[in-house]
Amino acid sequence: MSSKSAVITTCIHKGTQADALVDTRCDLYALIDHDLAYKLRLLVVDRSEQLLGSFSDAIGATKATGVVVFNLELCGYDEKIFAYTVRSLSNDLFLGKPWIERNRILYDTTTQRIRHRRGGIDLRLKGEEEPERVHQIRAARLLLGAPFATLYKRARKSTRETTGYEVRAISLADI
């Protein structure tokens, strides 16, 4: 996979968009940029620094500054991720070979599609628009409770009862 064709758009830590490189040559499960992890105040589970022998750049061995945990959302599929924090990564996040194998990722180079077979979804490459139905559900999920409460109160005043109203929830995974 070239880095151009394997960069996907993800959401981490309460909807923050991040670019993730799906890297078949990285022997680690996941890496995240140290500055991004600090900015998002991700939960640090290990602060010890260690050399990562299975991931190196042009300078030589790379030093991890710790391990963080966060939720990774890929088109409605959520997964808890433990990732090494590394300074000055070229992308926000690297997803390595163990992640690819665990989630049974299939990359079709002819159609430029990445299939997440564990979640049963197609992943969006960087720059692709989100499907309209996914966008509508994401927008509805971000609706505050105040507008709903106002509509509920109006309906209760006009009908003098609330038995005809239901609260329903839908997630991107339900599509």
Short mmCIF file of N, CA and C in Angstrom, two decimals:
data_model
loop_
_atom_site.label_atom_id
_atom_site.label_comp_id
_atom_site.label_asym_id
_atom_site.label_seq_id
_atom_site.Cartn_x
_atom_site.Cartn_y
_atom_site.Cartn_z
N MET A 1 0.84 -1.18 0.00
CA MET A 1 0.00 0.00 0.00
C MET A 1 0.88 1.23 0.00
N SER A 2 0.56 2.16 -0.82
CA SER A 2 1.28 3.42 -0.77
C SER A 2 0.58 4.31 0.24
N SER A 3 1.32 5.27 0.81
CA SER A 3 0.70 6.10 1.83
C SER A 3 -0.42 6.95 1.25
N LYS A 4 -0.35 7.30 -0.04
CA LYS A 4 -1.40 8.11 -0.64
C LYS A 4 -2.71 7.33 -0.71
N SER A 5 -2.65 6.06 -1.05
CA SER A 5 -3.87 5.30 -1.25
C SER A 5 -4.40 4.65 0.02
N ALA A 6 -3.66 4.69 1.10
CA ALA A 6 -4.08 3.98 2.30
C ALA A 6 -4.36 4.90 3.48
N VAL A 7 -4.52 6.19 3.25
CA VAL A 7 -4.85 7.10 4.33
C VAL A 7 -6.37 7.20 4.42
N ILE A 8 -6.91 6.89 5.60
CA ILE A 8 -8.36 6.92 5.80
C ILE A 8 -8.72 7.99 6.81
N THR A 9 -9.97 8.42 6.77
CA THR A 9 -10.47 9.40 7.71
C THR A 9 -11.15 8.67 8.86
N THR A 10 -10.78 9.01 10.08
CA THR A 10 -11.34 8.37 11.27
C THR A 10 -11.83 9.44 12.24
N CYS A 11 -12.53 9.00 13.25
CA CYS A 11 -12.90 9.88 14.36
C CYS A 11 -12.35 9.26 15.63
N ILE A 12 -11.69 10.08 16.44
CA ILE A 12 -11.17 9.60 17.71
C ILE A 12 -11.62 10.55 18.81
N HIS A 13 -11.76 10.04 19.99
CA HIS A 13 -12.03 10.83 21.19
C HIS A 13 -13.11 11.89 20.99
N LYS A 14 -14.35 11.46 21.03
CA LYS A 14 -15.51 12.36 20.98
C LYS A 14 -15.64 13.11 19.67
N GLY A 15 -15.37 12.45 18.56
CA GLY A 15 -15.64 13.04 17.25
C GLY A 15 -14.54 13.83 16.60
N THR A 16 -13.35 13.86 17.15
CA THR A 16 -12.25 14.58 16.52
C THR A 16 -11.78 13.80 15.29
N GLN A 17 -11.78 14.47 14.13
CA GLN A 17 -11.34 13.80 12.91
C GLN A 17 -9.82 13.68 12.89
N ALA A 18 -9.36 12.53 12.43
CA ALA A 18 -7.92 12.27 12.33
C ALA A 18 -7.65 11.44 11.08
N ASP A 19 -6.49 11.66 10.48
CA ASP A 19 -6.07 10.88 9.33
C ASP A 19 -5.25 9.70 9.82
N ALA A 20 -5.60 8.51 9.36
CA ALA A 20 -4.90 7.30 9.77
C ALA A 20 -4.30 6.60 8.56
N LEU A 21 -3.03 6.27 8.66
CA LEU A 21 -2.35 5.51 7.62
C LEU A 21 -2.46 4.03 7.95
N VAL A 22 -3.08 3.27 7.07
CA VAL A 22 -3.15 1.82 7.22
C VAL A 22 -1.86 1.28 6.61
N ASP A 23 -0.95 0.82 7.48
CA ASP A 23 0.42 0.51 7.07
C ASP A 23 0.73 -0.97 7.26
N THR A 24 0.90 -1.69 6.15
CA THR A 24 1.19 -3.13 6.22
C THR A 24 2.61 -3.42 6.67
N ARG A 25 3.48 -2.41 6.66
CA ARG A 25 4.88 -2.63 7.05
C ARG A 25 5.13 -2.30 8.52
N CYS A 26 4.13 -1.81 9.23
CA CYS A 26 4.28 -1.49 10.65
C CYS A 26 3.87 -2.71 11.47
N ASP A 27 4.79 -3.22 12.29
CA ASP A 27 4.53 -4.42 13.08
C ASP A 27 3.84 -4.12 14.41
N LEU A 28 3.52 -2.88 14.67
CA LEU A 28 2.83 -2.49 15.90
C LEU A 28 1.34 -2.31 15.62
N TYR A 29 0.52 -2.49 16.64
CA TYR A 29 -0.94 -2.38 16.46
C TYR A 29 -1.34 -0.97 16.05
N ALA A 30 -0.90 0.03 16.81
CA ALA A 30 -1.27 1.41 16.49
C ALA A 30 -0.26 2.39 17.08
N LEU A 31 -0.08 3.51 16.38
CA LEU A 31 0.75 4.63 16.83
C LEU A 31 -0.08 5.89 16.68
N ILE A 32 0.08 6.83 17.60
CA ILE A 32 -0.61 8.11 17.51
C ILE A 32 0.40 9.22 17.75
N ASP A 33 0.19 10.34 17.10
CA ASP A 33 1.09 11.48 17.27
C ASP A 33 1.01 11.98 18.71
N HIS A 34 2.16 12.19 19.31
CA HIS A 34 2.25 12.61 20.72
C HIS A 34 1.50 13.92 20.96
N ASP A 35 1.70 14.90 20.08
CA ASP A 35 1.06 16.20 20.27
C ASP A 35 -0.46 16.11 20.18
N LEU A 36 -0.97 15.28 19.28
CA LEU A 36 -2.41 15.09 19.16
C LEU A 36 -2.97 14.43 20.41
N ALA A 37 -2.29 13.41 20.91
CA ALA A 37 -2.73 12.73 22.13
C ALA A 37 -2.74 13.69 23.32
N TYR A 38 -1.74 14.56 23.40
CA TYR A 38 -1.67 15.55 24.48
C TYR A 38 -2.80 16.57 24.34
N LYS A 39 -3.03 17.04 23.11
CA LYS A 39 -4.07 18.05 22.86
C LYS A 39 -5.46 17.51 23.21
N LEU A 40 -5.71 16.25 22.89
CA LEU A 40 -7.01 15.64 23.17
C LEU A 40 -7.11 15.11 24.60
N ARG A 41 -6.01 15.18 25.33
CA ARG A 41 -5.95 14.69 26.72
C ARG A 41 -6.41 13.24 26.82
N LEU A 42 -5.85 12.42 25.95
CA LEU A 42 -6.18 11.00 25.97
C LEU A 42 -5.62 10.35 27.23
N LEU A 43 -6.30 9.33 27.70
CA LEU A 43 -5.91 8.64 28.92
C LEU A 43 -4.58 7.92 28.71
N VAL A 44 -3.58 8.28 29.51
CA VAL A 44 -2.25 7.66 29.42
C VAL A 44 -2.24 6.45 30.35
N VAL A 45 -1.92 5.28 29.80
CA VAL A 45 -1.87 4.07 30.61
C VAL A 45 -0.45 3.64 30.93
N ASP A 46 0.53 4.21 30.23
CA ASP A 46 1.94 3.90 30.50
C ASP A 46 2.77 5.09 30.05
N ARG A 47 3.59 5.62 30.97
CA ARG A 47 4.41 6.79 30.65
C ARG A 47 5.87 6.44 30.35
N SER A 48 6.21 5.17 30.37
CA SER A 48 7.61 4.81 30.15
C SER A 48 7.98 4.94 28.67
N GLU A 49 9.18 5.50 28.45
CA GLU A 49 9.68 5.63 27.09
C GLU A 49 10.35 4.33 26.68
N GLN A 50 10.18 3.97 25.41
CA GLN A 50 10.82 2.75 24.91
C GLN A 50 11.10 2.88 23.43
N LEU A 51 12.17 2.21 23.00
CA LEU A 51 12.50 2.20 21.58
C LEU A 51 11.61 1.19 20.87
N LEU A 52 11.11 1.61 19.73
CA LEU A 52 10.25 0.74 18.92
C LEU A 52 11.10 0.17 17.79
N GLY A 53 11.54 -1.05 17.97
CA GLY A 53 12.41 -1.67 16.98
C GLY A 53 11.71 -2.06 15.70
N SER A 54 10.39 -2.25 15.75
CA SER A 54 9.68 -2.70 14.56
C SER A 54 9.09 -1.55 13.76
N PHE A 55 9.34 -0.33 14.18
CA PHE A 55 8.88 0.84 13.44
C PHE A 55 10.03 1.83 13.42
N SER A 56 10.55 2.16 12.26
CA SER A 56 11.66 3.10 12.19
C SER A 56 11.49 4.02 11.01
N ASP A 57 12.04 5.22 11.13
CA ASP A 57 11.99 6.18 10.03
C ASP A 57 13.40 6.34 9.47
N ALA A 58 13.60 7.35 8.65
CA ALA A 58 14.90 7.53 7.98
C ALA A 58 16.02 7.82 8.97
N ILE A 59 15.71 8.39 10.12
CA ILE A 59 16.73 8.76 11.10
C ILE A 59 17.23 7.54 11.86
N GLY A 60 16.37 6.57 12.08
CA GLY A 60 16.76 5.39 12.84
C GLY A 60 15.61 4.94 13.71
N ALA A 61 15.93 4.34 14.85
CA ALA A 61 14.90 3.83 15.74
C ALA A 61 14.05 4.97 16.29
N THR A 62 12.78 4.69 16.46
CA THR A 62 11.84 5.68 16.96
C THR A 62 11.56 5.40 18.43
N LYS A 63 11.43 6.46 19.22
CA LYS A 63 11.17 6.32 20.64
C LYS A 63 9.70 6.63 20.93
N ALA A 64 9.02 5.70 21.59
CA ALA A 64 7.65 5.93 22.04
C ALA A 64 7.70 6.66 23.37
N THR A 65 6.83 7.65 23.53
CA THR A 65 6.81 8.43 24.77
C THR A 65 5.78 7.91 25.76
N GLY A 66 5.06 6.86 25.41
CA GLY A 66 4.07 6.28 26.30
C GLY A 66 3.02 5.51 25.52
N VAL A 67 1.97 5.11 26.25
CA VAL A 67 0.84 4.39 25.65
C VAL A 67 -0.44 5.07 26.10
N VAL A 68 -1.36 5.31 25.15
CA VAL A 68 -2.65 5.91 25.47
C VAL A 68 -3.76 4.97 25.01
N VAL A 69 -4.95 5.19 25.55
CA VAL A 69 -6.13 4.42 25.15
C VAL A 69 -7.20 5.41 24.70
N PHE A 70 -7.92 5.05 23.64
CA PHE A 70 -9.00 5.89 23.12
C PHE A 70 -9.93 5.05 22.26
N ASN A 71 -11.09 5.62 21.94
CA ASN A 71 -12.03 4.96 21.04
C ASN A 71 -11.79 5.44 19.63
N LEU A 72 -11.73 4.52 18.70
CA LEU A 72 -11.55 4.81 17.28
C LEU A 72 -12.86 4.48 16.58
N GLU A 73 -13.42 5.47 15.87
CA GLU A 73 -14.65 5.24 15.12
C GLU A 73 -14.34 5.25 13.64
N LEU A 74 -14.75 4.19 12.98
CA LEU A 74 -14.57 4.06 11.53
C LEU A 74 -15.95 3.84 10.91
N CYS A 75 -16.53 4.90 10.37
CA CYS A 75 -17.83 4.80 9.69
C CYS A 75 -18.88 4.09 10.54
N GLY A 76 -18.92 4.38 11.82
CA GLY A 76 -19.92 3.81 12.70
C GLY A 76 -19.46 2.61 13.51
N TYR A 77 -18.30 2.06 13.21
CA TYR A 77 -17.77 0.92 13.95
C TYR A 77 -16.78 1.45 14.98
N ASP A 78 -17.06 1.20 16.26
CA ASP A 78 -16.20 1.69 17.35
C ASP A 78 -15.30 0.57 17.86
N GLU A 79 -14.07 0.96 18.18
CA GLU A 79 -13.10 0.01 18.73
C GLU A 79 -12.22 0.74 19.74
N LYS A 80 -11.96 0.08 20.87
CA LYS A 80 -11.04 0.64 21.86
C LYS A 80 -9.62 0.31 21.41
N ILE A 81 -8.77 1.34 21.35
CA ILE A 81 -7.41 1.20 20.83
C ILE A 81 -6.39 1.58 21.90
N PHE A 82 -5.36 0.78 22.04
CA PHE A 82 -4.18 1.14 22.82
C PHE A 82 -3.10 1.46 21.80
N ALA A 83 -2.52 2.65 21.89
CA ALA A 83 -1.54 3.06 20.88
C ALA A 83 -0.32 3.69 21.54
N TYR A 84 0.84 3.43 20.95
CA TYR A 84 2.07 4.10 21.37
C TYR A 84 2.00 5.56 20.91
N THR A 85 2.48 6.47 21.75
CA THR A 85 2.59 7.88 21.34
C THR A 85 4.00 8.11 20.83
N VAL A 86 4.08 8.74 19.66
CA VAL A 86 5.36 9.00 19.01
C VAL A 86 5.37 10.45 18.54
N ARG A 87 6.48 11.13 18.77
CA ARG A 87 6.59 12.53 18.34
C ARG A 87 6.77 12.62 16.83
N SER A 88 6.15 13.63 16.24
CA SER A 88 6.33 14.01 14.83
C SER A 88 6.01 12.90 13.84
N LEU A 89 4.85 12.27 14.00
CA LEU A 89 4.40 11.31 12.99
C LEU A 89 3.93 12.08 11.75
N SER A 90 4.06 11.48 10.59
CA SER A 90 3.63 12.15 9.36
C SER A 90 2.11 12.21 9.26
N ASN A 91 1.41 11.25 9.85
CA ASN A 91 -0.05 11.26 9.93
C ASN A 91 -0.45 11.26 11.40
N ASP A 92 -1.71 11.56 11.68
CA ASP A 92 -2.18 11.59 13.06
C ASP A 92 -2.09 10.21 13.72
N LEU A 93 -2.31 9.18 12.93
CA LEU A 93 -2.45 7.83 13.47
C LEU A 93 -1.90 6.82 12.46
N PHE A 94 -1.22 5.79 12.95
CA PHE A 94 -0.79 4.67 12.11
C PHE A 94 -1.50 3.43 12.63
N LEU A 95 -2.11 2.68 11.75
CA LEU A 95 -2.72 1.40 12.09
C LEU A 95 -1.90 0.33 11.40
N GLY A 96 -1.27 -0.54 12.19
CA GLY A 96 -0.30 -1.49 11.67
C GLY A 96 -0.86 -2.85 11.31
N LYS A 97 0.07 -3.75 11.00
CA LYS A 97 -0.29 -5.09 10.54
C LYS A 97 -1.15 -5.87 11.54
N PRO A 98 -0.88 -5.83 12.86
CA PRO A 98 -1.77 -6.54 13.80
C PRO A 98 -3.21 -6.01 13.76
N TRP A 99 -3.38 -4.70 13.60
CA TRP A 99 -4.73 -4.13 13.48
C TRP A 99 -5.39 -4.62 12.19
N ILE A 100 -4.64 -4.65 11.11
CA ILE A 100 -5.16 -5.11 9.82
C ILE A 100 -5.62 -6.57 9.93
N GLU A 101 -4.82 -7.41 10.58
CA GLU A 101 -5.16 -8.83 10.71
C GLU A 101 -6.34 -9.03 11.64
N ARG A 102 -6.38 -8.32 12.76
CA ARG A 102 -7.47 -8.49 13.73
C ARG A 102 -8.82 -8.10 13.13
N ASN A 103 -8.84 -7.03 12.35
CA ASN A 103 -10.09 -6.53 11.78
C ASN A 103 -10.36 -7.06 10.37
N ARG A 104 -9.51 -7.97 9.90
CA ARG A 104 -9.67 -8.61 8.59
C ARG A 104 -9.89 -7.56 7.50
N ILE A 105 -8.93 -6.65 7.40
CA ILE A 105 -8.99 -5.57 6.42
C ILE A 105 -8.63 -6.12 5.04
N LEU A 106 -9.42 -5.75 4.05
CA LEU A 106 -9.17 -6.15 2.67
C LEU A 106 -9.05 -4.87 1.84
N TYR A 107 -7.89 -4.70 1.20
CA TYR A 107 -7.64 -3.51 0.39
C TYR A 107 -7.69 -3.89 -1.08
N ASP A 108 -8.65 -3.33 -1.81
CA ASP A 108 -8.80 -3.58 -3.24
C ASP A 108 -8.18 -2.41 -3.99
N THR A 109 -7.03 -2.65 -4.61
CA THR A 109 -6.31 -1.56 -5.28
C THR A 109 -7.01 -1.08 -6.55
N THR A 110 -7.76 -1.96 -7.21
CA THR A 110 -8.40 -1.55 -8.47
C THR A 110 -9.53 -0.56 -8.23
N THR A 111 -10.32 -0.78 -7.18
CA THR A 111 -11.43 0.13 -6.89
C THR A 111 -11.08 1.17 -5.83
N GLN A 112 -9.87 1.09 -5.28
CA GLN A 112 -9.44 2.00 -4.21
C GLN A 112 -10.42 1.96 -3.03
N ARG A 113 -10.75 0.77 -2.57
CA ARG A 113 -11.65 0.58 -1.44
C ARG A 113 -10.97 -0.25 -0.37
N ILE A 114 -11.22 0.11 0.86
CA ILE A 114 -10.73 -0.66 2.00
C ILE A 114 -11.95 -1.22 2.71
N ARG A 115 -12.03 -2.53 2.80
CA ARG A 115 -13.17 -3.21 3.42
C ARG A 115 -12.77 -3.68 4.81
N HIS A 116 -13.54 -3.26 5.81
CA HIS A 116 -13.37 -3.67 7.21
C HIS A 116 -14.31 -4.84 7.41
N ARG A 117 -13.79 -6.07 7.24
CA ARG A 117 -14.67 -7.23 7.24
C ARG A 117 -15.18 -7.59 8.63
N ARG A 118 -14.48 -7.23 9.67
CA ARG A 118 -14.97 -7.51 11.03
C ARG A 118 -16.20 -6.66 11.34
N GLY A 119 -16.19 -5.41 10.90
CA GLY A 119 -17.33 -4.53 11.12
C GLY A 119 -18.33 -4.54 9.98
N GLY A 120 -17.96 -5.14 8.85
CA GLY A 120 -18.85 -5.20 7.71
C GLY A 120 -19.07 -3.85 7.03
N ILE A 121 -18.03 -3.02 6.99
CA ILE A 121 -18.18 -1.67 6.43
C ILE A 121 -17.06 -1.38 5.44
N ASP A 122 -17.31 -0.42 4.55
CA ASP A 122 -16.28 0.11 3.67
C ASP A 122 -15.74 1.38 4.30
N LEU A 123 -14.42 1.51 4.37
CA LEU A 123 -13.80 2.68 4.97
C LEU A 123 -13.60 3.76 3.92
N ARG A 124 -13.73 5.01 4.33
CA ARG A 124 -13.55 6.14 3.42
C ARG A 124 -12.08 6.51 3.37
N LEU A 125 -11.57 6.67 2.16
CA LEU A 125 -10.22 7.17 2.00
C LEU A 125 -10.23 8.67 2.26
N LYS A 126 -9.08 9.21 2.61
CA LYS A 126 -8.97 10.64 2.90
C LYS A 126 -9.43 11.43 1.67
N GLY A 127 -10.27 12.42 1.90
CA GLY A 127 -10.76 13.27 0.82
C GLY A 127 -12.10 12.84 0.26
N GLU A 128 -12.54 11.62 0.54
CA GLU A 128 -13.85 11.17 0.07
C GLU A 128 -14.94 11.76 0.95
N GLU A 129 -16.05 12.09 0.32
CA GLU A 129 -17.19 12.62 1.05
C GLU A 129 -17.88 11.50 1.83
N GLU A 130 -18.42 11.87 2.96
CA GLU A 130 -19.18 10.93 3.76
C GLU A 130 -20.52 10.68 3.07
N PRO A 131 -21.01 9.44 3.02
CA PRO A 131 -22.33 9.19 2.42
C PRO A 131 -23.40 10.03 3.11
N GLU A 132 -24.40 10.46 2.35
CA GLU A 132 -25.43 11.36 2.87
C GLU A 132 -26.16 10.77 4.07
N ARG A 133 -26.50 9.49 4.02
CA ARG A 133 -27.24 8.91 5.15
C ARG A 133 -26.38 8.84 6.41
N VAL A 134 -25.09 8.61 6.27
CA VAL A 134 -24.20 8.61 7.42
C VAL A 134 -24.08 10.03 7.98
N HIS A 135 -23.98 11.01 7.08
CA HIS A 135 -23.89 12.40 7.51
C HIS A 135 -25.15 12.83 8.27
N GLN A 136 -26.33 12.41 7.81
CA GLN A 136 -27.58 12.77 8.48
C GLN A 136 -27.65 12.17 9.88
N ILE A 137 -27.22 10.93 10.02
CA ILE A 137 -27.25 10.29 11.34
C ILE A 137 -26.24 10.95 12.27
N ARG A 138 -25.06 11.27 11.75
CA ARG A 138 -24.05 11.92 12.58
C ARG A 138 -24.55 13.29 13.05
N ALA A 139 -25.22 14.04 12.17
CA ALA A 139 -25.75 15.35 12.53
C ALA A 139 -26.85 15.21 13.57
N ALA A 140 -27.69 14.19 13.43
CA ALA A 140 -28.77 13.98 14.40
C ALA A 140 -28.20 13.58 15.76
N ARG A 141 -27.12 12.83 15.76
CA ARG A 141 -26.51 12.40 17.01
C ARG A 141 -25.94 13.58 17.77
N LEU A 142 -25.53 14.62 17.06
CA LEU A 142 -24.94 15.78 17.71
C LEU A 142 -25.97 16.81 18.14
N LEU A 143 -27.26 16.52 17.93
CA LEU A 143 -28.33 17.43 18.34
C LEU A 143 -28.38 17.50 19.86
N LEU A 144 -28.48 18.69 20.37
CA LEU A 144 -28.55 18.88 21.81
C LEU A 144 -29.90 18.44 22.35
N GLY A 145 -29.99 18.22 23.65
CA GLY A 145 -31.23 17.79 24.27
C GLY A 145 -32.25 18.91 24.40
N ALA A 146 -31.80 20.17 24.39
CA ALA A 146 -32.72 21.29 24.57
C ALA A 146 -33.78 21.38 23.46
N PRO A 147 -33.41 21.26 22.18
CA PRO A 147 -34.46 21.30 21.14
C PRO A 147 -35.48 20.17 21.29
N PHE A 148 -35.02 18.97 21.67
CA PHE A 148 -35.95 17.87 21.88
C PHE A 148 -36.90 18.18 23.03
N ALA A 149 -36.36 18.70 24.12
CA ALA A 149 -37.20 19.02 25.28
C ALA A 149 -38.25 20.07 24.92
N THR A 150 -37.87 21.06 24.11
CA THR A 150 -38.82 22.10 23.69
C THR A 150 -39.94 21.49 22.87
N LEU A 151 -39.61 20.64 21.91
CA LEU A 151 -40.64 19.99 21.09
C LEU A 151 -41.55 19.11 21.94
N TYR A 152 -40.98 18.42 22.88
CA TYR A 152 -41.76 17.55 23.76
C TYR A 152 -42.74 18.37 24.59
N LYS A 153 -42.28 19.49 25.15
CA LYS A 153 -43.16 20.35 25.96
C LYS A 153 -44.28 20.93 25.13
N ARG A 154 -43.97 21.36 23.88
CA ARG A 154 -45.01 21.89 22.99
C ARG A 154 -46.07 20.83 22.70
N ALA A 155 -45.62 19.62 22.42
CA ALA A 155 -46.56 18.54 22.12
C ALA A 155 -47.42 18.21 23.34
N ARG A 156 -46.83 18.25 24.51
CA ARG A 156 -47.57 17.95 25.72
C ARG A 156 -48.64 19.00 25.99
N LYS A 157 -48.31 20.28 25.72
CA LYS A 157 -49.28 21.36 25.92
C LYS A 157 -50.45 21.23 24.94
N SER A 158 -50.14 20.91 23.69
CA SER A 158 -51.19 20.87 22.67
C SER A 158 -52.08 19.64 22.80
N THR A 159 -51.57 18.52 23.27
CA THR A 159 -52.37 17.30 23.36
C THR A 159 -52.74 16.94 24.79
N ARG A 160 -52.16 17.59 25.76
CA ARG A 160 -52.41 17.34 27.18
C ARG A 160 -52.00 15.94 27.64
N GLU A 161 -51.28 15.24 26.80
CA GLU A 161 -50.78 13.92 27.20
C GLU A 161 -49.49 13.63 26.45
N THR A 162 -48.76 12.64 26.93
CA THR A 162 -47.48 12.30 26.31
C THR A 162 -47.41 10.84 25.88
N THR A 163 -48.51 10.14 25.95
CA THR A 163 -48.45 8.71 25.67
C THR A 163 -48.14 8.39 24.21
N GLY A 164 -48.36 9.31 23.30
CA GLY A 164 -48.13 9.04 21.89
C GLY A 164 -46.72 9.31 21.42
N TYR A 165 -45.80 9.62 22.31
CA TYR A 165 -44.44 9.97 21.91
C TYR A 165 -43.45 8.93 22.40
N GLU A 166 -42.48 8.64 21.56
CA GLU A 166 -41.42 7.70 21.91
C GLU A 166 -40.07 8.32 21.61
N VAL A 167 -39.09 7.91 22.38
CA VAL A 167 -37.71 8.33 22.12
C VAL A 167 -37.00 7.14 21.50
N ARG A 168 -36.39 7.36 20.33
CA ARG A 168 -35.68 6.28 19.65
C ARG A 168 -34.26 6.73 19.34
N ALA A 169 -33.37 5.79 19.29
CA ALA A 169 -31.97 6.10 18.97
C ALA A 169 -31.51 5.18 17.85
N ILE A 170 -30.62 5.70 17.02
CA ILE A 170 -30.04 4.91 15.93
C ILE A 170 -28.56 5.24 15.87
N SER A 171 -27.77 4.26 15.56
CA SER A 171 -26.33 4.48 15.43
C SER A 171 -25.91 4.21 14.00
N LEU A 172 -24.72 4.62 13.66
CA LEU A 172 -24.21 4.38 12.32
C LEU A 172 -24.07 2.89 12.05
N ALA A 173 -23.85 2.11 13.08
CA ALA A 173 -23.70 0.67 12.90
C ALA A 173 -25.03 0.00 12.53
N ASP A 174 -26.17 0.66 12.81
CA ASP A 174 -27.48 0.10 12.49
C ASP A 174 -27.83 0.19 11.01
N ILE A 175 -27.07 0.95 10.26
CA ILE A 175 -27.39 1.13 8.84
C ILE A 175 -27.09 -0.12 8.06
#
